Amino acid sequence: MATKIVTLEELQAHTKKDSLYVLLHNKVYDVTKFIDEHPGGDEVIMAEAGKDATEAFEDVGHSDEARGLLKDMLIGDFEQNSALPTRSTTTTTQATTHTASQSGSSISYFIPLALLAAYFAWRFYSGAA
Ligand code: HEM
């Protein structure tokens, strides 16, 4: 059987408790039947609906048994080029913006400081004369 490709639209169309898909390691799982049995509760899985749950899943350190349950819930592979924002891409964007605004602000600090220094220098020399 050919592997089904699940699109971002399909993933985000199943975010309700009566039909819930989860994305883990680029594979999409239908966890609708499992959610009531989840030892960690339904809310934590609901919170990851429609996005990449890999990080949350791995942070918990799920057992091999937990991973074994996944194969029965597999629907297919996630569409590779779907523009799903992950936590890491968001961080990269923020870091770039931050660096840019930092170099901008050091110039805007320098100009008034230089003017202030010039003013005091002028006061000093004109007062001394
Ligand atoms: C969708 C696939 C998932 C499966 C098949 C699954 C399965 C399991 C299983 C079998 C356990 C019992 C402990 C273990 O064997 O590791 C467990 C515990 C737990 N899971 Fe999941 N889980 C899934 C997703 C998630 C997600 C997305 C979260 C989000 C944070 C999560 C949070 C937890 C937590 C916090 C526990 C610990 C509960 C406790 O010890 O009180 N799980 N899970």
PDB file of C-alpha atoms and ligand atoms in Angstrom:
ATOM      1  CA  MET A   1       0.000   0.000   0.000  1.00  0.00           C
ATOM      2  CA  ALA A   2       1.382   3.395  -0.951  1.00  0.00           C
ATOM      3  CA  THR A   3       1.980   5.753   1.909  1.00  0.00           C
ATOM      4  CA  LYS A   4      -0.651   8.433   2.168  1.00  0.00           C
ATOM      5  CA  ILE A   5       0.551  12.030   2.177  1.00  0.00           C
ATOM      6  CA  VAL A   6      -1.258  14.205   4.693  1.00  0.00           C
ATOM      7  CA  THR A   7      -1.396  17.919   3.919  1.00  0.00           C
ATOM      8  CA  LEU A   8      -1.287  20.784   6.391  1.00  0.00           C
ATOM      9  CA  GLU A   9      -4.957  21.485   5.593  1.00  0.00           C
ATOM     10  CA  GLU A  10      -5.911  17.910   6.507  1.00  0.00           C
ATOM     11  CA  LEU A  11      -3.907  18.062   9.727  1.00  0.00           C
ATOM     12  CA  GLN A  12      -5.581  21.298  10.730  1.00  0.00           C
ATOM     13  CA  ALA A  13      -9.037  19.979   9.831  1.00  0.00           C
ATOM     14  CA  HIS A  14      -8.749  17.370  12.624  1.00  0.00           C
ATOM     15  CA  THR A  15      -8.202  19.298  15.815  1.00  0.00           C
ATOM     16  CA  LYS A  16     -11.380  18.332  17.667  1.00  0.00           C
ATOM     17  CA  LYS A  17     -11.762  15.587  20.245  1.00  0.00           C
ATOM     18  CA  ASP A  18     -14.123  13.641  17.991  1.00  0.00           C
ATOM     19  CA  SER A  19     -11.492  13.595  15.229  1.00  0.00           C
ATOM     20  CA  LEU A  20      -7.943  14.384  16.174  1.00  0.00           C
ATOM     21  CA  TYR A  21      -4.686  14.102  14.227  1.00  0.00           C
ATOM     22  CA  VAL A  22      -1.235  14.571  15.714  1.00  0.00           C
ATOM     23  CA  LEU A  23       2.024  15.277  13.853  1.00  0.00           C
ATOM     24  CA  LEU A  24       5.100  13.491  15.248  1.00  0.00           C
ATOM     25  CA  HIS A  25       8.447  13.167  13.456  1.00  0.00           C
ATOM     26  CA  ASN A  26       6.881  14.095  10.099  1.00  0.00           C
ATOM     27  CA  LYS A  27       4.221  11.400  10.402  1.00  0.00           C
ATOM     28  CA  VAL A  28       0.541  11.988  11.070  1.00  0.00           C
ATOM     29  CA  TYR A  29      -1.404   9.831  13.544  1.00  0.00           C
ATOM     30  CA  ASP A  30      -5.137   9.586  14.205  1.00  0.00           C
ATOM     31  CA  VAL A  31      -5.313   9.623  18.003  1.00  0.00           C
ATOM     32  CA  THR A  32      -9.116   9.998  18.254  1.00  0.00           C
ATOM     33  CA  LYS A  33      -9.694   6.571  19.835  1.00  0.00           C
ATOM     34  CA  PHE A  34      -6.586   6.740  22.003  1.00  0.00           C
ATOM     35  CA  ILE A  35      -7.049  10.170  23.547  1.00  0.00           C
ATOM     36  CA  ASP A  36      -9.337   8.998  26.396  1.00  0.00           C
ATOM     37  CA  GLU A  37      -6.822   6.289  27.326  1.00  0.00           C
ATOM     38  CA  HIS A  38      -3.763   8.553  27.282  1.00  0.00           C
ATOM     39  CA  PRO A  39      -2.029   8.314  30.700  1.00  0.00           C
ATOM     40  CA  GLY A  40      -0.977  11.965  30.370  1.00  0.00           C
ATOM     41  CA  GLY A  41      -4.588  13.100  29.855  1.00  0.00           C
ATOM     42  CA  ASP A  42      -6.449  14.434  26.838  1.00  0.00           C
ATOM     43  CA  GLU A  43      -5.648  18.120  27.331  1.00  0.00           C
ATOM     44  CA  VAL A  44      -1.920  17.830  26.633  1.00  0.00           C
ATOM     45  CA  ILE A  45      -2.583  16.133  23.287  1.00  0.00           C
ATOM     46  CA  MET A  46      -5.401  18.563  22.410  1.00  0.00           C
ATOM     47  CA  ALA A  47      -2.937  21.415  22.981  1.00  0.00           C
ATOM     48  CA  GLU A  48      -0.684  19.994  20.228  1.00  0.00           C
ATOM     49  CA  ALA A  49      -3.488  19.519  17.680  1.00  0.00           C
ATOM     50  CA  GLY A  50      -2.869  21.079  14.278  1.00  0.00           C
ATOM     51  CA  LYS A  51       0.832  21.637  14.890  1.00  0.00           C
ATOM     52  CA  ASP A  52       4.083  19.711  15.265  1.00  0.00           C
ATOM     53  CA  ALA A  53       3.801  17.764  18.546  1.00  0.00           C
ATOM     54  CA  THR A  54       7.272  16.185  18.260  1.00  0.00           C
ATOM     55  CA  GLU A  55       8.972  18.446  20.792  1.00  0.00           C
ATOM     56  CA  ALA A  56       6.202  18.078  23.400  1.00  0.00           C
ATOM     57  CA  PHE A  57       6.148  14.290  22.872  1.00  0.00           C
ATOM     58  CA  GLU A  58       9.927  13.952  23.197  1.00  0.00           C
ATOM     59  CA  ASP A  59      10.159  16.313  26.204  1.00  0.00           C
ATOM     60  CA  VAL A  60       8.026  13.837  28.171  1.00  0.00           C
ATOM     61  CA  GLY A  61      10.431  10.980  27.378  1.00  0.00           C
ATOM     62  CA  HIS A  62       7.741   8.540  26.264  1.00  0.00           C
ATOM     63  CA  SER A  63       8.528   4.830  26.693  1.00  0.00           C
ATOM     64  CA  ASP A  64       9.032   2.312  23.891  1.00  0.00           C
ATOM     65  CA  GLU A  65       5.540   0.998  24.679  1.00  0.00           C
ATOM     66  CA  ALA A  66       4.138   4.479  24.029  1.00  0.00           C
ATOM     67  CA  ARG A  67       6.023   4.603  20.711  1.00  0.00           C
ATOM     68  CA  GLY A  68       4.744   1.102  19.859  1.00  0.00           C
ATOM     69  CA  LEU A  69       1.148   2.279  20.178  1.00  0.00           C
ATOM     70  CA  LEU A  70       1.748   4.820  17.443  1.00  0.00           C
ATOM     71  CA  LYS A  71       2.035   2.349  14.566  1.00  0.00           C
ATOM     72  CA  ASP A  72      -1.640   1.363  14.820  1.00  0.00           C
ATOM     73  CA  MET A  73      -2.668   5.010  14.609  1.00  0.00           C
ATOM     74  CA  LEU A  74      -0.504   5.967  11.623  1.00  0.00           C
ATOM     75  CA  ILE A  75      -2.304   7.651   8.750  1.00  0.00           C
ATOM     76  CA  GLY A  76       0.662   8.662   6.599  1.00  0.00           C
ATOM     77  CA  ASP A  77       3.575  11.001   6.011  1.00  0.00           C
ATOM     78  CA  PHE A  78       3.234  14.710   6.485  1.00  0.00           C
ATOM     79  CA  GLU A  79       3.546  16.774   3.303  1.00  0.00           C
ATOM     80  CA  GLN A  80       7.206  17.787   3.375  1.00  0.00           C
ATOM     81  CA  ASN A  81       6.954  21.292   2.003  1.00  0.00           C
ATOM     82  CA  SER A  82       4.021  22.389   4.136  1.00  0.00           C
ATOM     83  CA  ALA A  83       4.773  25.752   5.650  1.00  0.00           C
ATOM     84  CA  LEU A  84       4.165  24.745   9.247  1.00  0.00           C
ATOM     85  CA  PRO A  85       5.907  27.157  11.601  1.00  0.00           C
ATOM     86  CA  THR A  86       7.982  25.273  14.160  1.00  0.00           C
ATOM     87  CA  ARG A  87       9.428  26.650  17.356  1.00  0.00           C
ATOM     88  CA  SER A  88      12.940  26.714  15.867  1.00  0.00           C
ATOM     89  CA  THR A  89      12.040  28.826  12.793  1.00  0.00           C
ATOM     90  CA  THR A  90      10.289  31.344  15.039  1.00  0.00           C
ATOM     91  CA  THR A  91      13.417  31.617  17.212  1.00  0.00           C
ATOM     92  CA  THR A  92      15.648  32.173  14.176  1.00  0.00           C
ATOM     93  CA  THR A  93      13.463  35.021  12.915  1.00  0.00           C
ATOM     94  CA  GLN A  94      13.443  36.651  16.313  1.00  0.00           C
ATOM     95  CA  ALA A  95      17.227  36.358  16.626  1.00  0.00           C
ATOM     96  CA  THR A  96      17.778  38.026  13.247  1.00  0.00           C
ATOM     97  CA  THR A  97      15.425  40.900  14.053  1.00  0.00           C
ATOM     98  CA  HIS A  98      17.087  41.333  17.419  1.00  0.00           C
ATOM     99  CA  THR A  99      20.598  41.617  15.953  1.00  0.00           C
ATOM    100  CA  ALA A 100      19.423  44.104  13.325  1.00  0.00           C
ATOM    101  CA  SER A 101      17.733  46.355  15.860  1.00  0.00           C
ATOM    102  CA  GLN A 102      20.803  46.189  18.120  1.00  0.00           C
ATOM    103  CA  SER A 103      23.196  47.456  15.464  1.00  0.00           C
ATOM    104  CA  GLY A 104      20.657  50.149  14.557  1.00  0.00           C
ATOM    105  CA  SER A 105      20.380  51.379  18.116  1.00  0.00           C
ATOM    106  CA  SER A 106      24.141  51.654  18.691  1.00  0.00           C
ATOM    107  CA  ILE A 107      24.305  54.266  15.909  1.00  0.00           C
ATOM    108  CA  SER A 108      21.334  56.157  17.340  1.00  0.00           C
ATOM    109  CA  TYR A 109      23.100  56.190  20.740  1.00  0.00           C
ATOM    110  CA  PHE A 110      26.310  57.488  19.263  1.00  0.00           C
ATOM    111  CA  ILE A 111      24.942  60.576  17.507  1.00  0.00           C
ATOM    112  CA  PRO A 112      23.378  62.345  20.550  1.00  0.00           C
ATOM    113  CA  LEU A 113      26.387  61.368  22.674  1.00  0.00           C
ATOM    114  CA  ALA A 114      28.772  62.887  20.133  1.00  0.00           C
ATOM    115  CA  LEU A 115      26.660  66.076  20.004  1.00  0.00           C
ATOM    116  CA  LEU A 116      26.654  66.264  23.803  1.00  0.00           C
ATOM    117  CA  ALA A 117      30.425  65.828  23.940  1.00  0.00           C
ATOM    118  CA  ALA A 118      30.860  68.516  21.278  1.00  0.00           C
ATOM    119  CA  TYR A 119      28.624  70.893  23.253  1.00  0.00           C
ATOM    120  CA  PHE A 120      30.599  70.442  26.474  1.00  0.00           C
ATOM    121  CA  ALA A 121      33.875  70.799  24.617  1.00  0.00           C
ATOM    122  CA  TRP A 122      32.617  74.059  23.107  1.00  0.00           C
ATOM    123  CA  ARG A 123      31.438  75.313  26.548  1.00  0.00           C
ATOM    124  CA  PHE A 124      34.773  74.416  28.089  1.00  0.00           C
ATOM    125  CA  TYR A 125      36.867  76.121  25.452  1.00  0.00           C
ATOM    126  CA  SER A 126      34.653  79.207  25.049  1.00  0.00           C
ATOM    127  CA  GLY A 127      34.474  79.578  28.872  1.00  0.00           C
ATOM    128  CA  ALA A 128      38.219  79.228  29.248  1.00  0.00           C
ATOM    129  CA  ALA A 129      38.907  81.813  26.556  1.00  0.00           C
TER     130      ALA A 129
HETATM  131  C1  HEM B   1      -0.030  11.015  20.261  1.00  0.00           C
HETATM  132  C2  HEM B   1       0.697  10.066  20.697  1.00  0.00           C
HETATM  133  C3  HEM B   1       0.942   9.734  22.140  1.00  0.00           C
HETATM  134  C4  HEM B   1       0.968   8.496  22.674  1.00  0.00           C
HETATM  135  C5  HEM B   1       0.755   7.175  21.939  1.00  0.00           C
HETATM  136  C6  HEM B   1       1.231   8.648  24.083  1.00  0.00           C
HETATM  137  C7  HEM B   1       1.320   7.603  24.985  1.00  0.00           C
HETATM  138  C8  HEM B   1       1.632   7.706  26.310  1.00  0.00           C
HETATM  139  C9  HEM B   1       1.831   6.601  27.220  1.00  0.00           C
HETATM  140  C10 HEM B   1       1.704   5.130  26.858  1.00  0.00           C
HETATM  141  C11 HEM B   1       2.167   7.129  28.417  1.00  0.00           C
HETATM  142  C12 HEM B   1       2.512   6.336  29.711  1.00  0.00           C
HETATM  143  C13 HEM B   1       3.991   6.471  30.013  1.00  0.00           C
HETATM  144  C14 HEM B   1       4.856   5.893  28.918  1.00  0.00           C
HETATM  145  O1  HEM B   1       4.663   4.695  28.557  1.00  0.00           O
HETATM  146  O2  HEM B   1       5.749   6.607  28.422  1.00  0.00           O
HETATM  147  C15 HEM B   1       2.140   8.570  28.285  1.00  0.00           C
HETATM  148  C16 HEM B   1       2.392   9.471  29.303  1.00  0.00           C
HETATM  149  C17 HEM B   1       2.409  10.825  29.166  1.00  0.00           C
HETATM  150  N1  HEM B   1       2.198  11.546  28.003  1.00  0.00           N
HETATM  151 FE1  HEM B   1       1.781  10.764  26.200  1.00  0.00          FE
HETATM  152  N2  HEM B   1       1.370   9.986  24.394  1.00  0.00           N
HETATM  153  C18 HEM B   1       1.207  10.681  23.215  1.00  0.00           C
HETATM  154  C19 HEM B   1       1.286  12.046  23.059  1.00  0.00           C
HETATM  155  C20 HEM B   1       1.572  12.952  24.042  1.00  0.00           C
HETATM  156  C21 HEM B   1       1.715  14.372  23.851  1.00  0.00           C
HETATM  157  C22 HEM B   1       1.584  15.122  22.515  1.00  0.00           C
HETATM  158  C23 HEM B   1       1.961  14.905  25.059  1.00  0.00           C
HETATM  159  C24 HEM B   1       2.159  16.361  25.255  1.00  0.00           C
HETATM  160  C25 HEM B   1       2.860  16.931  26.158  1.00  0.00           C
HETATM  161  C26 HEM B   1       1.990  13.812  26.037  1.00  0.00           C
HETATM  162  C27 HEM B   1       2.195  13.942  27.403  1.00  0.00           C
HETATM  163  C28 HEM B   1       2.306  12.892  28.299  1.00  0.00           C
HETATM  164  C29 HEM B   1       2.583  13.062  29.719  1.00  0.00           C
HETATM  165  C30 HEM B   1       2.760  14.382  30.447  1.00  0.00           C
HETATM  166  C31 HEM B   1       2.656  11.765  30.248  1.00  0.00           C
HETATM  167  C32 HEM B   1       3.002  11.395  31.691  1.00  0.00           C
HETATM  168  C33 HEM B   1       1.783  11.086  32.504  1.00  0.00           C
HETATM  169  C34 HEM B   1       2.178  10.732  33.913  1.00  0.00           C
HETATM  170  O3  HEM B   1       3.179  10.039  34.107  1.00  0.00           O
HETATM  171  O4  HEM B   1       1.431  11.132  34.812  1.00  0.00           O
HETATM  172  N3  HEM B   1       1.750  12.633  25.370  1.00  0.00           N
HETATM  173  N4  HEM B   1       1.827   8.902  26.996  1.00  0.00           N
END
